């Protein structure tokens, strides 16, 4: 007996759904997808075989995830955020695209690291890595890697600031960044995180 | 017996759906949502408990509406337009987000005023008010309030002009704006509407 | 007996679906839509009556197509790409919009030419033509015509380069453009294609 919940209208063909995960109305999780425990998969979401999703991930309504997309633990994928796995797609049914889709060389992977948040209706171009606990603003188009704990926004998305693990804007304090609520400190060097609360 | 229509594949759990409203295929209206009369809710739409929708509203396909979003009479929400209710979302399943989601302080409301139009695939950042009969261009990302009868477009959305109640571009005529078809006049002071047809 | 495949959860009301076409879960193809042979219509797609789709077209998940939209042979419509058919939409249920929607003068057509690709979550403003084998980047908002074999991106979308029929970036070589893999040549004059592989 499965230990996850699926709404009666959901289609769950994958064999590997973690305990405590809930899959809501009209969602479709295909064979070969891996979904960890304690996730929440919203209405009308689509998860293709070859997608890998960790523990405690929130996949909001209407999100499509594809082969080659990896979502690490506790990430948040906002409603109608869109992922891709082909930089220059053609219809595989076009004769001129037969060579392109004979193998898998067209497939470009995407990684959403632990705790990262993708805003509603954001578009993530394949090939990027969204760093730990970064945040992508709603409606943004991400075309390059996003550093950990970094807020990006716009089309193309640009750095707008830093955010805490808990989802608060950080303020600069000398060479460090501070969460004004908790007082906890973060330190960065370029795109690298040197110090953060554990 | 209900006086609204729901497609056989739609899920309607809300108790308060107005007469004459039609809810189409694979749409889901959750318990606690309030939908007025004479609305049209397109395929694959999702309306969460806590959403309030007025009279004669058009919700096109794939729109998701959340607790805290209010849609006033005769508004138009274009296909796949996306709303939000959390400015800095994290996965509620992340231990570091437990405090954030213990209460409802994270919830930020959005108001779409009477007759406003939201273009297809537009993103509305929570906290904004879309003024009466304003119009948001397709694919725009709205990050601040929009004045009545005002057309905005882009990411972030900026003012592009003025529109009439009927959906026509207004032309400047001295200190007023005129609908070139009907000759009816509109007058603004900044974001305020001073005169418009009733 | 139909020669196309429809997932048991799909709704297919159209009478004109070509042989070999596959229509996936929770998709809805309405009466009056025309879909050619060998197409693939993804989950949660919606195809309204009055849409015309050619041969070998790929319609990825969540795409909505409307009356007035024509998709020619072998085009690719990326996941959650969004089309429109009304430049200044209002709720048809608003009394002030009754005149607007009494006829069909509001309807503005869109044409996606043979082999064109529309990236994921792109928005196509109605009235435009996407030229043969052009490519629209993911998350872009297209507000004007796109020339054949041309790559556009951004909001509003701007020309970023040229692409081959097969989905490769072309490189400038004197007055021509060359596919670096195949060596095949393309020649343009402004928005016109003068020479390309057949």
PDB file of C-alpha atoms in Angstrom, chain A residues 91-93, chain C residues 1-7 16-24 35-42 53-59:
ATOM      1  CA  UNK A  91       9.646  19.550 -33.556  1.00  0.00           C
ATOM      2  CA  UNK A  92      11.010  15.988 -33.375  1.00  0.00           C
ATOM      3  CA  UNK A  93       8.464  15.214 -36.095  1.00  0.00           C
TER       4      UNK A  93
ATOM      5  CA  UNK C   1     -12.316   3.828 -35.770  1.00  0.00           C
ATOM      6  CA  UNK C   2     -10.040   6.801 -35.215  1.00  0.00           C
ATOM      7  CA  UNK C   3      -6.464   6.581 -36.408  1.00  0.00           C
ATOM      8  CA  UNK C   4      -5.189   8.968 -33.768  1.00  0.00           C
ATOM      9  CA  UNK C   5      -4.452   8.213 -30.119  1.00  0.00           C
ATOM     10  CA  UNK C   6      -6.085  10.059 -27.246  1.00  0.00           C
ATOM     11  CA  UNK C   7      -5.215   9.407 -23.613  1.00  0.00           C
ATOM     12  CA  UNK C  16     -10.743  16.536 -37.781  1.00  0.00           C
ATOM     13  CA  UNK C  17      -7.687  14.977 -36.149  1.00  0.00           C
ATOM     14  CA  UNK C  18      -5.068  13.561 -38.485  1.00  0.00           C
ATOM     15  CA  UNK C  19      -3.802  10.001 -38.460  1.00  0.00           C
ATOM     16  CA  UNK C  20      -0.938   9.230 -36.123  1.00  0.00           C
ATOM     17  CA  UNK C  21      -1.565  12.250 -33.902  1.00  0.00           C
ATOM     18  CA  UNK C  22      -1.314  11.647 -30.160  1.00  0.00           C
ATOM     19  CA  UNK C  23      -3.216  13.665 -27.583  1.00  0.00           C
ATOM     20  CA  UNK C  24      -2.113  13.297 -23.969  1.00  0.00           C
ATOM     21  CA  UNK C  35      -5.277  19.131 -36.187  1.00  0.00           C
ATOM     22  CA  UNK C  36      -3.146  17.553 -38.898  1.00  0.00           C
ATOM     23  CA  UNK C  37      -1.468  14.130 -38.902  1.00  0.00           C
ATOM     24  CA  UNK C  38       1.514  13.019 -36.826  1.00  0.00           C
ATOM     25  CA  UNK C  39       1.163  15.764 -34.238  1.00  0.00           C
ATOM     26  CA  UNK C  40       1.873  15.456 -30.528  1.00  0.00           C
ATOM     27  CA  UNK C  41      -0.402  17.391 -28.162  1.00  0.00           C
ATOM     28  CA  UNK C  42       0.960  17.408 -24.601  1.00  0.00           C
ATOM     29  CA  UNK C  53      -2.645  22.966 -36.884  1.00  0.00           C
ATOM     30  CA  UNK C  54      -0.653  21.360 -39.683  1.00  0.00           C
ATOM     31  CA  UNK C  55       1.347  18.165 -39.941  1.00  0.00           C
ATOM     32  CA  UNK C  56       4.008  16.939 -37.523  1.00  0.00           C
ATOM     33  CA  UNK C  57       3.517  19.806 -35.067  1.00  0.00           C
ATOM     34  CA  UNK C  58       4.675  19.432 -31.451  1.00  0.00           C
ATOM     35  CA  UNK C  59       2.409  21.178 -28.951  1.00  0.00           C
TER      36      UNK C  59
END
